[in-house]
XYZ file of C-alpha atoms in Angstrom:
241
model
C 23.623 14.486 5.287
C 20.995 16.025 7.554
C 17.333 15.633 8.407
C 16.807 19.163 7.133
C 18.117 18.126 3.719
C 15.771 15.140 3.698
C 12.820 17.417 4.412
C 13.869 19.803 1.646
C 14.177 16.908 -0.817
C 10.758 15.577 0.171
C 9.235 19.017 -0.298
C 10.676 18.959 -3.810
C 8.667 15.861 -4.759
C 5.495 16.714 -2.819
C 2.198 16.957 -4.702
C -0.704 19.194 -3.755
C -3.316 16.612 -4.728
C -1.708 14.009 -2.457
C -1.375 16.507 0.400
C -5.151 16.955 0.194
C -5.920 13.230 -0.162
C -3.597 11.563 2.357
C -5.019 12.943 5.638
C -8.337 11.270 4.902
C -6.719 8.063 3.679
C -4.711 7.721 6.891
C -7.549 8.990 9.101
C -5.555 12.005 10.275
C -8.855 13.664 11.127
C -10.561 14.322 14.464
C -11.382 10.954 16.002
C -9.325 9.011 13.438
C -6.513 6.654 14.325
C -4.029 9.062 12.727
C -5.508 12.199 14.241
C -3.164 15.173 14.102
C -0.716 13.756 11.561
C 0.489 16.096 8.822
C 1.300 15.280 5.202
C 3.572 16.924 2.657
C 1.961 14.959 -0.181
C 4.722 12.532 -1.221
C 4.062 9.136 -2.794
C 5.895 6.073 -1.476
C 8.101 5.420 -4.555
C 9.496 8.938 -4.260
C 10.101 8.468 -0.547
C 12.016 5.264 -1.231
C 14.197 7.126 -3.732
C 14.920 9.820 -1.160
C 15.749 7.147 1.423
C 18.287 5.594 -0.924
C 19.801 9.020 -1.511
C 20.247 9.463 2.249
C 21.030 5.846 3.119
C 24.022 6.801 5.277
C 22.088 9.211 7.479
C 23.362 9.168 11.063
C 21.304 7.991 14.038
C 21.163 11.542 15.386
C 19.680 12.811 12.129
C 17.255 9.884 11.970
C 15.982 10.821 15.428
C 15.251 14.296 14.088
C 13.247 12.798 11.227
C 11.368 10.555 13.636
C 10.385 13.599 15.684
C 9.025 15.435 12.653
C 5.330 16.342 12.490
C 5.438 15.319 8.817
C 4.384 11.747 8.146
C 6.691 11.438 5.144
C 9.741 12.413 7.190
C 9.078 9.613 9.672
C 8.343 7.041 6.972
C 11.365 8.034 4.891
C 13.567 7.870 7.984
C 12.283 4.376 8.645
C 12.998 3.402 5.027
C 16.577 4.549 5.653
C 16.743 2.395 8.787
C 15.410 -0.650 6.930
C 18.114 -0.163 4.310
C 20.759 0.114 6.993
C 19.537 -3.100 8.616
C 19.571 -4.974 5.323
C 23.106 -3.747 4.628
C 24.255 -4.761 8.114
C 22.635 -8.202 7.791
C 24.638 -9.207 4.729
C 26.552 -12.433 5.460
C 29.868 -10.932 4.390
C 29.645 -8.247 7.073
C 32.041 -9.337 9.871
C 30.139 -7.144 12.361
C 26.710 -8.354 11.259
C 25.280 -9.419 14.620
C 26.526 -6.372 16.528
C 25.292 -3.884 13.933
C 21.931 -5.607 13.470
C 21.311 -5.702 17.221
C 22.164 -2.010 17.458
C 19.638 -1.173 14.739
C 16.911 -3.327 16.293
C 17.426 -1.673 19.679
C 17.357 1.746 18.014
C 14.129 0.812 16.223
C 12.460 -0.348 19.429
C 13.592 2.802 21.223
C 11.913 4.936 18.547
C 8.556 3.228 18.167
C 6.827 6.518 18.893
C 7.638 7.354 15.270
C 6.036 4.128 14.032
C 2.593 5.622 14.385
C 0.496 4.585 11.430
C -0.112 1.301 9.670
C 2.107 2.030 6.659
C 5.119 2.763 8.880
C 4.461 -0.386 10.927
C 4.027 -2.604 7.887
C 7.125 -1.239 6.137
C 9.431 -1.815 9.103
C 8.283 -4.461 11.584
C 8.877 -7.502 9.345
C 12.099 -6.170 7.832
C 13.806 -5.090 11.054
C 12.338 -6.764 14.134
C 10.959 -9.787 12.297
C 14.165 -10.414 10.366
C 16.124 -10.226 13.625
C 13.827 -12.682 15.419
C 14.207 -15.245 12.650
C 17.835 -15.487 13.747
C 17.242 -14.871 17.473
C 14.480 -17.208 18.570
C 15.499 -16.765 22.211
C 14.521 -13.086 22.045
C 10.972 -13.501 20.792
C 9.520 -12.553 24.168
C 9.659 -8.973 22.842
C 6.522 -9.875 20.903
C 4.695 -10.569 24.170
C 5.740 -7.194 25.565
C 4.598 -5.349 22.452
C 1.340 -7.298 22.292
C 0.560 -6.193 25.847
C 1.037 -2.509 25.003
C -1.769 0.022 25.277
C -0.457 1.559 22.051
C -2.223 0.245 18.945
C 0.843 0.571 16.755
C 3.055 -1.428 19.105
C 0.532 -4.258 19.102
C 0.490 -4.151 15.308
C 4.313 -4.209 15.263
C 4.162 -7.475 17.234
C 1.785 -9.042 14.711
C 3.552 -7.780 11.581
C 6.945 -8.897 12.892
C 5.699 -12.476 12.590
C 5.549 -12.069 8.807
C 9.255 -12.936 8.587
C 8.747 -15.939 10.861
C 5.833 -17.138 8.743
C 8.003 -16.900 5.621
C 10.439 -19.141 7.505
C 7.624 -21.666 8.142
C 7.438 -20.774 11.826
C 3.824 -20.350 12.911
C 3.773 -20.660 16.694
C 4.104 -16.923 17.298
C 1.305 -15.811 14.977
C -1.026 -18.457 16.388
C -0.287 -17.349 19.955
C -0.702 -13.666 19.106
C -3.914 -14.337 17.181
C -5.392 -16.063 20.201
C -4.165 -13.397 22.582
C -5.343 -10.422 20.518
C -8.539 -11.868 19.084
C -10.645 -9.595 21.260
C -8.455 -6.526 20.707
C -11.389 -4.742 19.168
C -9.559 -2.439 16.772
C -10.261 -2.968 13.080
C -6.599 -2.434 12.160
C -5.625 -5.274 14.480
C -8.321 -7.552 13.092
C -7.025 -6.870 9.584
C -3.381 -7.398 10.567
C -4.048 -10.697 12.316
C -6.267 -11.933 9.490
C -3.574 -10.983 6.982
C -0.887 -12.922 8.840
C -3.173 -15.935 9.247
C -3.773 -15.797 5.487
C -0.008 -15.804 4.897
C 0.294 -18.819 7.181
C -2.479 -20.543 5.235
C -0.658 -19.952 1.936
C 2.226 -21.983 3.324
C 0.282 -24.463 5.437
C -3.436 -24.580 4.726
C -3.971 -27.434 7.168
C -2.591 -25.281 9.996
C -4.950 -22.451 9.076
C -7.935 -24.802 8.902
C -7.066 -26.209 12.315
C -7.118 -22.671 13.689
C -10.395 -21.889 11.935
C -12.094 -25.016 13.277
C -11.435 -23.682 16.752
C -12.167 -19.989 16.241
C -14.156 -19.317 13.041
C -17.447 -19.044 14.934
C -16.169 -16.490 17.432
C -13.376 -14.513 15.771
C -14.175 -11.036 14.410
C -15.683 -11.208 10.916
C -13.056 -8.893 9.457
C -10.281 -11.098 10.805
C -12.005 -14.176 9.398
C -12.544 -12.625 5.957
C -8.915 -11.581 5.693
C -7.665 -14.986 6.815
C -9.606 -16.966 4.203
C -9.102 -14.680 1.169
C -6.834 -17.139 -0.646
C -8.998 -20.191 -0.073
C -11.391 -21.525 -2.694
C -14.813 -19.904 -3.006
C -16.391 -23.049 -1.601
C -14.113 -23.019 1.447
C -14.623 -19.284 2.007
C -18.380 -19.776 2.010
C -18.074 -22.698 4.416
C -16.020 -20.760 6.952
C -18.130 -17.592 6.726
C -21.247 -19.649 7.460
C -19.832 -21.165 10.625
């Protein structure tokens, strides 16, 4: 199995209409957050199928995919890595901790390839977040990523908390929300609001406590995302703060 074979397989499922549409959708235009990215024109379900086909791809070949100018090569490579992490994390695996740590370290060493929101959102919760659920003494990595000048690394920090939130652990998303509230980038406002909304679905009182403190000053996009699942009456109340 090689990266070259992955690229050839992706080319086989590429669509011209998607190749024309995706650069605009992912702002791969001058001045956009994805400026310079290139697209073959593959839809995500097809990329997931290709990832399953190449699920045993070696680290060396994954690195080649991560270095590709094609967005779909990087995303498909990351789908492969997610699958490898999930396989390694199975309880019956006697080498679970060693193999999972190796994959997490490999992921963090290749964050240059995690360079658009879809790649972040497809990987951060399922690799880094899943690891931190088990390794609460290693969560300082979120602070390091949150301090990065790279937008995508900051978003990785926020999206990694999704797994913690699903485990009813909210301290990290609250701390990151406070720390990154003035980040200024719309994609960060949306990510933080999304994670706050997920927290609110599990603990509405915790969300309302946060909103009482910050609703008047937090970015409107972040606020709108955070309250999406509340009642219409409550949404109106918080938006009028």
